Each structure stands twice: as C-alpha cells, then as structure tokens.
Amino acid sequence: MLEIYVVILALASSPLLSLGDEEVTSEGVSVKIQGQSGGMTIGRTANPDLDNNAVKIKFDAIQEKDENGEVVGTSGNQKHSFNNFAQLPFEISNLEDTKYENLTAKRIIFTASISSVSSNLSVQTYIFSESGNITVDGESTQVDKGTVKFNIVLDGWTFCEVGTCRKGQTDEIGKYVDLTISIKGKGTPSRKTGNNKRTSGEEYDLGGEASVALSRKIRADNGEPNDMPGNYPAFETQGSKQLFVFRFPKFNSKVVYDPTVYPGNADAVSGATPIYSAFPLLLTIILAGFLTV
C-alpha cells in the first residue's frame, strides 16, 4: 500500500506530465500541448479537453505573400507556404520557474523547425503566478493569476527573391509572412470595447468568461514595436474555423508576436474534475492511506 502513496505524491509534485502530449498545470490552469502540431488547449479541469469553456489554439497556416497579398513559394523543394501544421513535430521543454517583466510565472517552450525556409517557429508559453500589469510591445496589459501568455517567435525565415521562387517564368518576391491561428472558445469571438478590455490593444470575448488579448504590434529584428500593416490582426471564419491572421512585414532575422489568453471558468463535462477540486480529494486519499498503514 505504501508504494501507491509514494506514486501519488510523485505525480502531485511533478512539474510536467507526459501522456503522449505534454500537459502542465499552475494556478488552477492546465495547458495541454500537442507535440505533433503545436496546438494548445487551455482550461481549468485536470484534463483541459474535458472543460467546455476551454480555449483551443491551433496553428492553421503560414503563408509568404507578395506586395499584392498573393501567396508565393507554393511549389518546388523550398516551399514558403504551408496550409497544414498537422505533421510538424515540436520539441517541448520542461516547465520552469521564471519572471516576465516583474511578475513571477511558469514557462514552457515548444519549438519546430521549418527546414524548407531555414526557420524555427518557437512558442514561449507563460502561466502567471501573480496579478499585475505588463507591457506587450508598448501596449499595457493586465494579467491575473492563471493568465496564459505565449510569445510566438519566427526565427531565420528566408524570403522569396529573384532566382529562388518562380511561378512559370515569373520571379516571385516575398514581402510578408501571414500566420493564421485558430483560437476557439465556447462562443464566437466578439471584439471587446471600452472599460471591458484588459489591454490597450485588441481583446476578443471567446465565451465562457474566456478572452484573448491580441496586440496590434510586432517586434522585428530586436527593434522597436511597430504596428502590423493594414487592418491586421484580422478575424475571419472558414466553415467551423474561427481564425485570426497576423501579418509580419519582411524581416532580416526574426519577428516576435505576443498574444495573451484569459481562461474562463471551469465547465466540466461529466467525470471531469476542476483543478482546484482535485487537490483536496488527492490529499484526503493520501492522509487516509497513511492513517491505515
């Protein structure tokens, strides 16, 4: 019997659980990361897939475009546009203690290589351990315990230029990279306004008390934050997909973009346990076991 309690204690104190995908928990929030596609599910049940109010984030497409917004680099050995991340493997780090600006947080990083353009796509994910205010590329953003922030870093992208990308007899010249991400909550995203927002950027209500803050700014080549061109970020629907499109102008080495997710209240399906409810139950089992040893 004692061996069982040791296993339970080890699981309760483990910073990272691996069940094919990687799942981490902090401040009443669970983040499940898909190692094959880099998708994330963020909720308040021990398994966030069982939270009806969970926020599901999926990389949908990445496309290089020319000055007219036309997709380039769609053929040949060095493709510059991809409409599917399903087969892209991500390397996932361990969860670690860190700070974001002056606030304590947990961090986990997952990275994939896009070899055809000599680029790495890295997602630096933070779960805040305290409430406060941070500056996201010059925009003030409020965070709470359990707020999840993820920095998207596209590093080393090689753009189409004369002699590298062609369509028929015409050279293709890349000017932008459009990253399309599916961000889905319980309801259809609606833009927040006025005092309902927790950021000076854009914030979208996702339903179930969840929302996502989307900065209008990006940072390229370690420079100062600048607005995305045009009306980006843009929201669009494609069938059942709820998509946000982020446009990055041509850069030399890397570009960084920083969304922030506010998880909603737990709405557990039958059999699921909200995270905060699981620990008293676990402690009761452990104490009962020791008393009978």
Short mmCIF file of C-alpha atoms in Angstrom, two decimals:
data_model
loop_
_atom_site.label_atom_id
_atom_site.label_comp_id
_atom_site.label_asym_id
_atom_site.label_seq_id
_atom_site.Cartn_x
_atom_site.Cartn_y
_atom_site.Cartn_z
CA MET A 1 0.00 0.00 0.00
CA LEU A 2 2.79 2.44 0.85
CA GLU A 3 4.16 2.24 -2.71
CA ILE A 4 0.83 3.53 -4.03
CA TYR A 5 1.00 6.63 -1.83
CA VAL A 6 4.56 7.33 -2.96
CA VAL A 7 3.45 7.22 -6.60
CA ILE A 8 0.53 9.57 -5.83
CA LEU A 9 2.85 12.03 -4.10
CA ALA A 10 5.29 11.91 -7.01
CA LEU A 11 2.53 12.67 -9.50
CA ALA A 12 1.21 15.52 -7.38
CA SER A 13 4.65 17.19 -7.23
CA SER A 14 5.72 16.52 -10.82
CA PRO A 15 6.14 19.73 -12.86
CA LEU A 16 5.37 18.02 -16.16
CA LEU A 17 3.08 15.12 -17.07
CA SER A 18 3.58 13.27 -20.36
CA LEU A 19 0.67 11.33 -21.84
CA GLY A 20 1.78 11.44 -25.47
CA ASP A 21 1.21 15.18 -25.46
CA GLU A 22 2.56 17.40 -22.70
CA GLU A 23 0.31 18.86 -20.02
CA VAL A 24 1.33 21.39 -17.36
CA THR A 25 -0.69 22.87 -14.51
CA SER A 26 -0.24 26.03 -12.46
CA GLU A 27 -2.52 28.47 -10.63
CA GLY A 28 -5.64 26.43 -11.36
CA VAL A 29 -5.00 26.36 -15.10
CA SER A 30 -3.99 23.39 -17.22
CA VAL A 31 -2.26 23.74 -20.58
CA LYS A 32 -2.10 20.73 -22.88
CA ILE A 33 0.38 20.95 -25.77
CA GLN A 34 0.22 18.73 -28.85
CA GLY A 35 3.72 17.63 -29.72
CA GLN A 36 2.83 16.83 -33.32
CA SER A 37 1.24 20.14 -34.34
CA GLY A 38 1.96 22.62 -31.54
CA GLY A 39 -1.72 23.11 -30.72
CA MET A 40 -2.71 24.11 -27.18
CA THR A 41 -5.80 23.55 -25.05
CA ILE A 42 -6.14 25.83 -22.02
CA GLY A 43 -8.74 25.06 -19.34
CA ARG A 44 -9.47 24.71 -15.65
CA THR A 45 -10.01 20.96 -15.38
CA ALA A 46 -7.29 18.39 -14.73
CA ASN A 47 -7.69 17.39 -18.38
CA PRO A 48 -8.49 20.63 -20.26
CA ASP A 49 -10.09 18.64 -23.09
CA LEU A 50 -12.95 17.99 -20.62
CA ASP A 51 -13.59 21.68 -19.93
CA ASN A 52 -16.43 23.04 -22.07
CA ASN A 53 -15.04 26.55 -21.58
CA ALA A 54 -11.50 25.64 -22.66
CA VAL A 55 -9.65 27.76 -25.19
CA LYS A 56 -8.25 25.74 -28.09
CA ILE A 57 -5.39 27.21 -30.10
CA LYS A 58 -4.19 25.65 -33.33
CA PHE A 59 -1.64 26.80 -35.90
CA ASP A 60 -3.64 26.69 -39.10
CA ALA A 61 -1.38 28.05 -41.86
CA ILE A 62 1.72 30.08 -42.59
CA GLN A 63 1.99 31.75 -45.98
CA GLU A 64 4.52 34.06 -47.57
CA LYS A 65 2.89 36.77 -49.70
CA ASP A 66 3.99 39.42 -52.17
CA GLU A 67 3.21 43.15 -52.08
CA ASN A 68 -0.24 42.48 -53.56
CA GLY A 69 -1.11 39.89 -50.91
CA GLU A 70 -0.75 36.95 -53.31
CA VAL A 71 0.70 33.71 -51.95
CA VAL A 72 4.23 32.92 -53.16
CA GLY A 73 6.59 29.98 -52.79
CA THR A 74 3.93 27.28 -53.11
CA SER A 75 5.95 24.83 -55.20
CA GLY A 76 9.41 23.35 -55.53
CA ASN A 77 11.75 21.95 -52.88
CA GLN A 78 11.86 25.19 -50.89
CA LYS A 79 8.21 25.81 -50.13
CA HIS A 80 7.41 29.09 -48.40
CA SER A 81 3.74 28.49 -47.74
CA PHE A 82 2.06 25.74 -45.72
CA ASN A 83 -1.64 25.13 -45.15
CA ASN A 84 -1.27 22.42 -42.54
CA PHE A 85 0.77 22.00 -39.33
CA ALA A 86 -0.55 18.51 -38.55
CA GLN A 87 2.70 16.72 -39.45
CA LEU A 88 5.06 19.30 -37.94
CA PRO A 89 6.76 17.91 -34.79
CA PHE A 90 7.51 20.25 -31.88
CA GLU A 91 10.24 19.77 -29.28
CA ILE A 92 8.81 20.64 -25.84
CA SER A 93 10.92 21.87 -22.92
CA ASN A 94 10.39 21.23 -19.21
CA LEU A 95 8.28 23.60 -17.14
CA GLU A 96 10.43 26.09 -15.25
CA ASP A 97 10.12 29.00 -12.84
CA THR A 98 10.79 32.38 -14.37
CA LYS A 99 9.77 36.04 -14.39
CA TYR A 100 8.00 38.02 -17.09
CA GLU A 101 8.98 41.62 -16.54
CA ASN A 102 8.47 41.92 -12.77
CA LEU A 103 5.91 39.12 -12.32
CA THR A 104 6.60 35.52 -11.31
CA ALA A 105 5.45 32.86 -13.75
CA LYS A 106 5.95 29.33 -15.05
CA ARG A 107 7.33 28.86 -18.56
CA ILE A 108 7.35 26.07 -21.12
CA ILE A 109 8.74 26.42 -24.65
CA PHE A 110 7.95 24.34 -27.73
CA THR A 111 9.84 24.68 -30.99
CA ALA A 112 9.55 23.30 -34.53
CA SER A 113 11.91 23.50 -37.49
CA ILE A 114 10.56 24.61 -40.89
CA SER A 115 13.51 23.33 -42.86
CA SER A 116 12.44 24.47 -46.35
CA VAL A 117 12.86 28.13 -45.31
CA SER A 118 15.63 27.52 -42.72
CA SER A 119 13.35 28.82 -39.98
CA ASN A 120 12.36 27.90 -36.43
CA LEU A 121 8.89 28.51 -35.01
CA SER A 122 9.08 28.82 -31.23
CA VAL A 123 6.23 29.35 -28.76
CA GLN A 124 7.29 30.63 -25.33
CA THR A 125 4.31 29.98 -23.05
CA TYR A 126 3.91 31.62 -19.62
CA ILE A 127 1.39 30.95 -16.84
CA PHE A 128 1.39 33.90 -14.43
CA SER A 129 1.65 33.19 -10.70
CA GLU A 130 0.61 36.68 -9.62
CA SER A 131 -1.55 39.54 -10.84
CA GLY A 132 -0.21 42.79 -12.23
CA ASN A 133 0.41 44.79 -15.36
CA ILE A 134 2.85 44.08 -18.17
CA THR A 135 3.79 45.93 -21.32
CA VAL A 136 3.24 43.96 -24.51
CA ASP A 137 5.13 45.69 -27.30
CA GLY A 138 4.27 49.11 -25.91
CA GLU A 139 0.65 48.21 -25.05
CA SER A 140 -0.39 47.98 -21.38
CA THR A 141 -1.95 44.62 -20.49
CA GLN A 142 -3.44 43.43 -17.21
CA VAL A 143 -2.79 39.83 -16.15
CA ASP A 144 -4.18 37.71 -13.32
CA LYS A 145 -3.07 34.52 -11.63
CA GLY A 146 -3.54 31.83 -14.25
CA THR A 147 -3.39 34.17 -17.24
CA VAL A 148 -1.54 32.43 -20.09
CA LYS A 149 0.72 34.42 -22.38
CA PHE A 150 2.54 32.96 -25.38
CA ASN A 151 5.26 34.67 -27.39
CA ILE A 152 5.41 33.46 -30.99
CA VAL A 153 8.93 33.73 -32.41
CA LEU A 154 9.65 33.15 -36.11
CA ASP A 155 13.41 32.99 -36.50
CA GLY A 156 15.54 32.81 -39.66
CA TRP A 157 12.86 32.91 -42.36
CA THR A 158 14.34 33.20 -45.87
CA PHE A 159 12.06 35.22 -48.15
CA CYS A 160 11.40 34.60 -51.82
CA GLU A 161 13.57 36.75 -54.07
CA VAL A 162 14.77 36.82 -57.67
CA GLY A 163 16.06 33.38 -58.62
CA THR A 164 14.69 31.49 -55.59
CA CYS A 165 10.92 31.37 -56.19
CA ARG A 166 9.24 31.26 -59.57
CA LYS A 167 5.75 30.74 -60.93
CA GLY A 168 6.17 29.74 -64.56
CA GLN A 169 8.65 32.25 -65.97
CA THR A 170 7.93 34.92 -63.35
CA ASP A 171 10.07 35.57 -60.29
CA GLU A 172 8.15 35.80 -57.00
CA ILE A 173 9.20 38.38 -54.39
CA GLY A 174 8.07 37.92 -50.80
CA LYS A 175 7.09 40.92 -48.68
CA TYR A 176 5.00 39.48 -45.84
CA VAL A 177 4.52 36.32 -43.79
CA ASP A 178 0.90 35.70 -42.76
CA LEU A 179 0.47 33.41 -39.75
CA THR A 180 -3.07 32.08 -39.32
CA ILE A 181 -4.10 30.71 -35.93
CA SER A 182 -7.40 29.15 -34.91
CA ILE A 183 -8.43 30.46 -31.47
CA LYS A 184 -11.69 28.83 -30.37
CA GLY A 185 -13.63 29.14 -27.15
CA LYS A 186 -17.19 28.34 -26.19
CA GLY A 187 -18.71 31.09 -28.35
CA THR A 188 -17.99 33.10 -31.47
CA PRO A 189 -15.24 35.70 -30.86
CA SER A 190 -16.51 39.25 -30.41
CA ARG A 191 -14.35 42.34 -30.03
CA LYS A 192 -14.41 43.97 -26.60
CA THR A 193 -14.57 47.73 -26.27
CA GLY A 194 -14.13 50.45 -23.65
CA ASN A 195 -13.75 49.53 -19.99
CA ASN A 196 -14.43 45.84 -20.68
CA LYS A 197 -10.92 45.42 -22.08
CA ARG A 198 -7.84 44.46 -20.06
CA THR A 199 -5.41 45.74 -22.67
CA SER A 200 -4.83 48.87 -24.72
CA GLY A 201 -4.62 46.55 -27.74
CA GLU A 202 -7.44 44.36 -29.06
CA GLU A 203 -9.33 41.87 -26.86
CA TYR A 204 -11.88 39.31 -28.03
CA ASP A 205 -14.52 37.63 -25.86
CA LEU A 206 -14.40 33.87 -26.55
CA GLY A 207 -17.39 32.84 -24.42
CA GLY A 208 -17.44 31.08 -21.05
CA GLU A 209 -15.71 34.10 -19.42
CA ALA A 210 -12.59 33.42 -21.54
CA SER A 211 -10.96 36.00 -23.79
CA VAL A 212 -7.80 36.63 -25.78
CA ALA A 213 -5.80 39.87 -25.98
CA LEU A 214 -4.17 40.46 -29.35
CA SER A 215 -1.58 43.17 -29.71
CA ARG A 216 -1.59 45.24 -32.89
CA LYS A 217 2.19 45.40 -32.69
CA ILE A 218 5.12 43.15 -33.58
CA ARG A 219 8.86 43.33 -32.97
CA ALA A 220 11.22 42.58 -35.85
CA ASP A 221 15.00 42.06 -35.58
CA ASN A 222 15.06 43.15 -31.90
CA GLY A 223 13.84 46.61 -32.92
CA GLU A 224 11.11 48.80 -31.50
CA PRO A 225 7.48 47.60 -31.64
CA ASN A 226 5.62 48.59 -34.81
CA ASP A 227 2.02 48.21 -35.92
CA MET A 228 1.14 45.39 -38.28
CA PRO A 229 0.36 46.72 -41.76
CA GLY A 230 -3.22 47.35 -42.85
CA ASN A 231 -6.05 46.07 -40.67
CA TYR A 232 -4.13 43.23 -39.07
CA PRO A 233 -4.63 41.28 -36.91
CA ALA A 234 -7.73 40.21 -38.82
CA PHE A 235 -10.54 37.86 -37.77
CA GLU A 236 -12.29 35.59 -40.27
CA THR A 237 -14.35 32.41 -40.29
CA GLN A 238 -13.91 29.45 -42.62
CA GLY A 239 -16.68 26.93 -42.04
CA SER A 240 -16.44 25.96 -38.37
CA LYS A 241 -12.99 27.53 -38.00
CA GLN A 242 -12.52 30.83 -36.16
CA LEU A 243 -9.28 32.24 -37.50
CA PHE A 244 -7.02 35.15 -36.62
CA VAL A 245 -4.49 36.26 -39.23
CA PHE A 246 -1.29 38.06 -38.22
CA ARG A 247 0.81 39.81 -40.88
CA PHE A 248 4.58 40.18 -40.43
CA PRO A 249 6.41 42.51 -42.87
CA LYS A 250 9.72 41.29 -44.28
CA PHE A 251 12.39 40.98 -41.59
CA ASN A 252 16.09 40.06 -41.53
CA SER A 253 16.45 37.62 -38.64
CA LYS A 254 13.33 37.17 -36.50
CA VAL A 255 9.91 38.51 -35.62
CA VAL A 256 8.06 38.23 -32.28
CA TYR A 257 4.34 38.42 -31.57
CA ASP A 258 2.67 38.21 -28.13
CA PRO A 259 -0.97 37.09 -27.58
CA THR A 260 -2.46 36.70 -24.07
CA VAL A 261 -5.23 34.26 -23.04
CA TYR A 262 -7.55 34.75 -20.05
CA PRO A 263 -9.01 31.29 -19.24
CA GLY A 264 -12.70 31.17 -18.36
CA ASN A 265 -14.50 29.43 -15.51
CA ALA A 266 -14.44 25.65 -15.39
CA ASP A 267 -17.41 23.98 -17.08
CA ALA A 268 -16.52 20.34 -16.67
CA VAL A 269 -18.14 17.56 -18.65
CA SER A 270 -19.34 14.53 -16.73
CA GLY A 271 -16.47 12.82 -14.93
CA ALA A 272 -14.04 15.76 -15.18
CA THR A 273 -12.62 17.41 -12.08
CA PRO A 274 -11.83 21.12 -11.79
CA ILE A 275 -8.15 21.52 -10.88
CA TYR A 276 -8.70 23.17 -7.52
CA SER A 277 -11.19 20.44 -6.57
CA ALA A 278 -8.72 17.66 -7.35
CA PHE A 279 -6.12 18.54 -4.73
CA PRO A 280 -8.35 18.27 -1.61
CA LEU A 281 -9.53 14.89 -2.87
CA LEU A 282 -5.95 13.77 -3.51
CA LEU A 283 -4.85 14.96 -0.06
CA THR A 284 -7.75 13.09 1.58
CA ILE A 285 -6.74 9.85 -0.17
CA ILE A 286 -3.10 10.29 0.85
CA LEU A 287 -3.89 11.04 4.52
CA ALA A 288 -6.40 8.21 4.74
CA GLY A 289 -3.79 5.83 3.39
CA PHE A 290 -1.13 6.89 5.89
CA LEU A 291 -3.58 6.51 8.77
CA THR A 292 -4.22 2.87 7.79
CA VAL A 293 -0.54 1.93 7.32
#
